[in-house]
Short mmCIF file of C-alpha atoms in Angstrom, two decimals:
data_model
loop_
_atom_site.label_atom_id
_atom_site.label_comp_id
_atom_site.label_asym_id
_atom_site.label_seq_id
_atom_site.Cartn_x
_atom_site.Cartn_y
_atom_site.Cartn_z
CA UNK A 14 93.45 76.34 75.00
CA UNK A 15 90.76 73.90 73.43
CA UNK A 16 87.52 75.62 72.79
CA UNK A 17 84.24 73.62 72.27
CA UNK A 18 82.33 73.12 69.12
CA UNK A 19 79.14 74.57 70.32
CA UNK A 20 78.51 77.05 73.11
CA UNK A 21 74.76 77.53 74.70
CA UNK A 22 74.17 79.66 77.52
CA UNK A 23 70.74 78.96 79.51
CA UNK A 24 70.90 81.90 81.66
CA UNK A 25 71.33 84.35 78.50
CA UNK A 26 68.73 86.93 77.45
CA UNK A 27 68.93 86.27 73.95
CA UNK A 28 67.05 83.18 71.82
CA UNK A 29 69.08 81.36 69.50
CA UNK A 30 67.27 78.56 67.50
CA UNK A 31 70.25 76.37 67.55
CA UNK A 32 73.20 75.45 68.99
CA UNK A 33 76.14 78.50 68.14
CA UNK A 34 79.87 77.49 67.09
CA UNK A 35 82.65 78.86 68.61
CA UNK A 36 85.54 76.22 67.14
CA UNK A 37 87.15 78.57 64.43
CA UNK A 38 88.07 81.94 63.82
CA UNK A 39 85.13 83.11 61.76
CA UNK A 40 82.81 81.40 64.05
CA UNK A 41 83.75 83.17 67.36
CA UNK A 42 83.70 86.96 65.50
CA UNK A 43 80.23 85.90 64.21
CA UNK A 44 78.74 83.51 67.46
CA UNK A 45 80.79 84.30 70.65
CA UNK A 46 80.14 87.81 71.64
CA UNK A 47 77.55 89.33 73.75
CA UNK A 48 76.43 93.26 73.48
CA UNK A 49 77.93 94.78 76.12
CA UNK A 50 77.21 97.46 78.49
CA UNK A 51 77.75 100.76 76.15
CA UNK A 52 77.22 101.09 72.37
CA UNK A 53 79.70 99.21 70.05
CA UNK A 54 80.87 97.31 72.67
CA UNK A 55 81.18 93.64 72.96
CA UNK A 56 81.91 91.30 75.76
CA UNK A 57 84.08 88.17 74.37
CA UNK A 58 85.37 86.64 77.18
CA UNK A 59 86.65 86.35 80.81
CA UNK A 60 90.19 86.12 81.30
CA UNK A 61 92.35 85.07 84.51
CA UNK A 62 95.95 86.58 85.12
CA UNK A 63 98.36 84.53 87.47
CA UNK A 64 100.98 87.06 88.61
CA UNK A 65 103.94 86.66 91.21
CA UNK A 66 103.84 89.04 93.48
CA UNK A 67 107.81 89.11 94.20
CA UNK A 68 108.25 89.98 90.04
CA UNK A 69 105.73 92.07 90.25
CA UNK A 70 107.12 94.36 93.33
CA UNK A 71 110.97 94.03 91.86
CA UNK A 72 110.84 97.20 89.86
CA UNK A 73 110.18 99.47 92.60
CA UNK A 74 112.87 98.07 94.80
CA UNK A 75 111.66 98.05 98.41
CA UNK A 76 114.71 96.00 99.67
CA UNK A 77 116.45 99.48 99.25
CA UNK A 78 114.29 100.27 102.10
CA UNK A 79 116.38 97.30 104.36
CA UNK A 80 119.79 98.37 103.27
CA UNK A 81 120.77 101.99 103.81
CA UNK A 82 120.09 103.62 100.30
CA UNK A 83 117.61 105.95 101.35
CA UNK A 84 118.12 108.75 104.01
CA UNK A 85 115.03 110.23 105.66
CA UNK A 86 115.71 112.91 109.06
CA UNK A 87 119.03 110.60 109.69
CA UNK A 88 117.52 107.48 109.30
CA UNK A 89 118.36 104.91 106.53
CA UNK A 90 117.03 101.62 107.51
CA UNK A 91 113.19 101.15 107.60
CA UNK A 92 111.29 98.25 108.38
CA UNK A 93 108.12 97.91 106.01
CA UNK A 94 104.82 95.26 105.23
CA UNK A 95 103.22 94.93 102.50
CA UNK A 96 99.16 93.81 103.36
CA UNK A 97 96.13 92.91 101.46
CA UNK A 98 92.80 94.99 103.24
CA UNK A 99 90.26 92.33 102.27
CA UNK A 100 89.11 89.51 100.61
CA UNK A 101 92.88 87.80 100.97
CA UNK A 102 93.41 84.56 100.68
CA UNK A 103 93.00 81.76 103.53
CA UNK A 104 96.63 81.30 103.23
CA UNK A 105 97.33 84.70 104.39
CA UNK A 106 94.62 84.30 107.67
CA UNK A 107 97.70 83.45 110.32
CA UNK A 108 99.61 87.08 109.06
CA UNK A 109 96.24 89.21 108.51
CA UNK A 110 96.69 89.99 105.10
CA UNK A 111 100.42 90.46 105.10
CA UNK A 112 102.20 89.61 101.75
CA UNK A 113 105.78 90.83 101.68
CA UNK A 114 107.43 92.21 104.12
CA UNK A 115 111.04 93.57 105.23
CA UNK A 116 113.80 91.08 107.05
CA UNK A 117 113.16 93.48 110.16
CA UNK A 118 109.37 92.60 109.82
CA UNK A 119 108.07 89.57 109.44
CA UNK A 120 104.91 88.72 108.79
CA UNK A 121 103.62 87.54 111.85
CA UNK A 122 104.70 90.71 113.84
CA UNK A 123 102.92 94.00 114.13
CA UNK A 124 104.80 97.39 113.62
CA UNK A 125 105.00 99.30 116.63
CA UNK A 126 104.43 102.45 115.17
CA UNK A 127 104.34 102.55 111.28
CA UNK A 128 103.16 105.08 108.70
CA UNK A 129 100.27 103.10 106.49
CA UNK A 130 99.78 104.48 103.35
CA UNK A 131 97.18 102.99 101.08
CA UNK A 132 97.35 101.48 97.73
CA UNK A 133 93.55 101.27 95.68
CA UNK A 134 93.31 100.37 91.95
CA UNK A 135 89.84 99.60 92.16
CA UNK A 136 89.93 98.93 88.26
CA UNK A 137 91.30 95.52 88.90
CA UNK A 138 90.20 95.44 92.73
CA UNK A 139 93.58 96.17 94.76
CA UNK A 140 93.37 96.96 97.81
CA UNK A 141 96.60 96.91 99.70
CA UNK A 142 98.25 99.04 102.13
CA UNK A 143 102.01 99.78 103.03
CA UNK A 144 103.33 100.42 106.96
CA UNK A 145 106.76 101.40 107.15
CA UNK A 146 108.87 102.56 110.39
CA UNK A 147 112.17 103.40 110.82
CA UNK A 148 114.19 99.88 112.32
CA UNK A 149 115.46 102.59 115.08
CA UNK A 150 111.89 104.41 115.49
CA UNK A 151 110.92 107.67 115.34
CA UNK A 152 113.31 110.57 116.47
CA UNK A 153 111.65 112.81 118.85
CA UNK A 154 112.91 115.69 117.78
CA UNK A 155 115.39 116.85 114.49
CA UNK A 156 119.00 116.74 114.96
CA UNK A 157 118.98 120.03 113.39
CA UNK A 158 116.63 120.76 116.82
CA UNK A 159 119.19 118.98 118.68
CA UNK A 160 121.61 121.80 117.56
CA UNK A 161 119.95 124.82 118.08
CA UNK A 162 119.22 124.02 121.33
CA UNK A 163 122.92 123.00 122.12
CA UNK A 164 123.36 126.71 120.72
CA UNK A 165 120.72 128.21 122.71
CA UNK A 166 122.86 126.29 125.40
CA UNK A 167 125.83 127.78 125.58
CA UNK A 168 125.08 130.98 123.95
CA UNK A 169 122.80 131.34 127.45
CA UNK A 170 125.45 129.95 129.55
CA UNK A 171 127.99 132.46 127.92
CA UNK A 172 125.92 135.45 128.06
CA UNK A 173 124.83 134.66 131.71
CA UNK A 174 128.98 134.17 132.79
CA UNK A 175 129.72 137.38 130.99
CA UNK A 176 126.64 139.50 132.89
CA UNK A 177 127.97 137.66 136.08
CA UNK A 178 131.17 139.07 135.28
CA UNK A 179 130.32 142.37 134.61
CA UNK A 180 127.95 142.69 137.94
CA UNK A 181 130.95 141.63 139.71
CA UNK A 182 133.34 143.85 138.04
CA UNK A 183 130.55 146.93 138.79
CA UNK A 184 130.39 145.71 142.63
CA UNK A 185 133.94 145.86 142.90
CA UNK A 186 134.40 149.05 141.41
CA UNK A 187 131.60 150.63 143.74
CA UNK A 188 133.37 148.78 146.84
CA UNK A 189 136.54 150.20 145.56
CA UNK A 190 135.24 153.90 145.04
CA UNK A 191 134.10 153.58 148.33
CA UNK A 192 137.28 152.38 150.18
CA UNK A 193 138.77 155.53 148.38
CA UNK A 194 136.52 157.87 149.44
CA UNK A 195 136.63 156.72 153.16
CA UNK A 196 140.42 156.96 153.07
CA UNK A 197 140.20 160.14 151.85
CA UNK A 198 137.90 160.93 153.98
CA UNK A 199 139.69 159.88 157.03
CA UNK A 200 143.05 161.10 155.86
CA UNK A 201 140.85 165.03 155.54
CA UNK A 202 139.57 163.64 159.37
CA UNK A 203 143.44 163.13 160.50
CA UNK A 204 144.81 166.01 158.74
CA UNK A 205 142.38 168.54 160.21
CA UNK A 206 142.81 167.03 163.86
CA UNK A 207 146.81 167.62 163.70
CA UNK A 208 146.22 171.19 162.85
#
């Protein structure tokens, strides 16, 4: 870092009479700060931050999202994208703002049907948001659903072959009653004739 001699700023709302230097230590605390916006506070400098975005997003392990780590209703493989929501880069035109993204999701493919969740830090001006879908899509319904209604099922089919059952067995019994009874009947018929 080489810093000039001298530093003059045209544009600034403060007179100086000459030139200020900035070159050493005791210089810079005395010359090279401006007031800034709140009491006791002091503007010094700018300063630019070149981060890579794969270090950065290693801690919080997304490829865990790819692999089968993470269970969710029965699924366990997700697809995911990682986008910027404006001002991105030129390079990042052909992919709308995509970044990173899962093997299952590239870039230059759109989710069919993702959950977005945003991602603001408007401290430093982030603005991303993350889609992620399972790789298999959405389950309709629970398999927990699934087998309830297989028990609904065949509790209903069980319930309606033992009421079919027991309306037989009644109808049977009444046809059997009355068989009786008309034997009877005619055996009282026969008797009394032979008399």
């Amino acid at each position: 870092l080489e810093l000039n001699e001298t530093y003059v700023d045209p544009n600034s709302q403060y007179e100086y009479d000459e030139e200020l230097g900035c070159a050493t230590a005791e210089e810079r605390e005395d010359n090279c700060y401006f007031p800034g916006p709140e009491k006791n506070t002091h503007f010094y400098a700018f300063a630019t931050a070149l981060t890579r975005l794969d270090e950065m997003l290693e801690p919080i392990h997304l490829e865990r999202l790819d692999g089968g780590e993470i269970f969710i209703n029965g699924q366990s493989v997700f697809h995911w994208q990682l986008r910027i929501l404006q001002n991105w880069h030129p390079a990042l035109d052909d992919t709308g703002g995509i970044f990173s993204s899962s093997a299952g999701a590239p870039a230059n493919v759109s989710l069919a049907d993702p959950v977005t969740a945003n991602i603001t830090i408007d401290e430093i001006g982030v603005a991303w948001a993350i889609a992620i879908e399972p790789a298999m899509g959405w389950q309709s319904d629970s398999s927990s659903f699934t087998i309830q209604l297989v028990l609904v099922a065949a509790f209903t089919v069980l319930g309606g072959t033992g009421l079919t059952f027991a309306v037989i067995g009644s109808v049977r019994e009444a046809w059997q009653q009355r068989v009786l009874l008309t034997e009877q009947q005619a055996a009282a018929t026969l008797e009394a004739a032979s008399q």
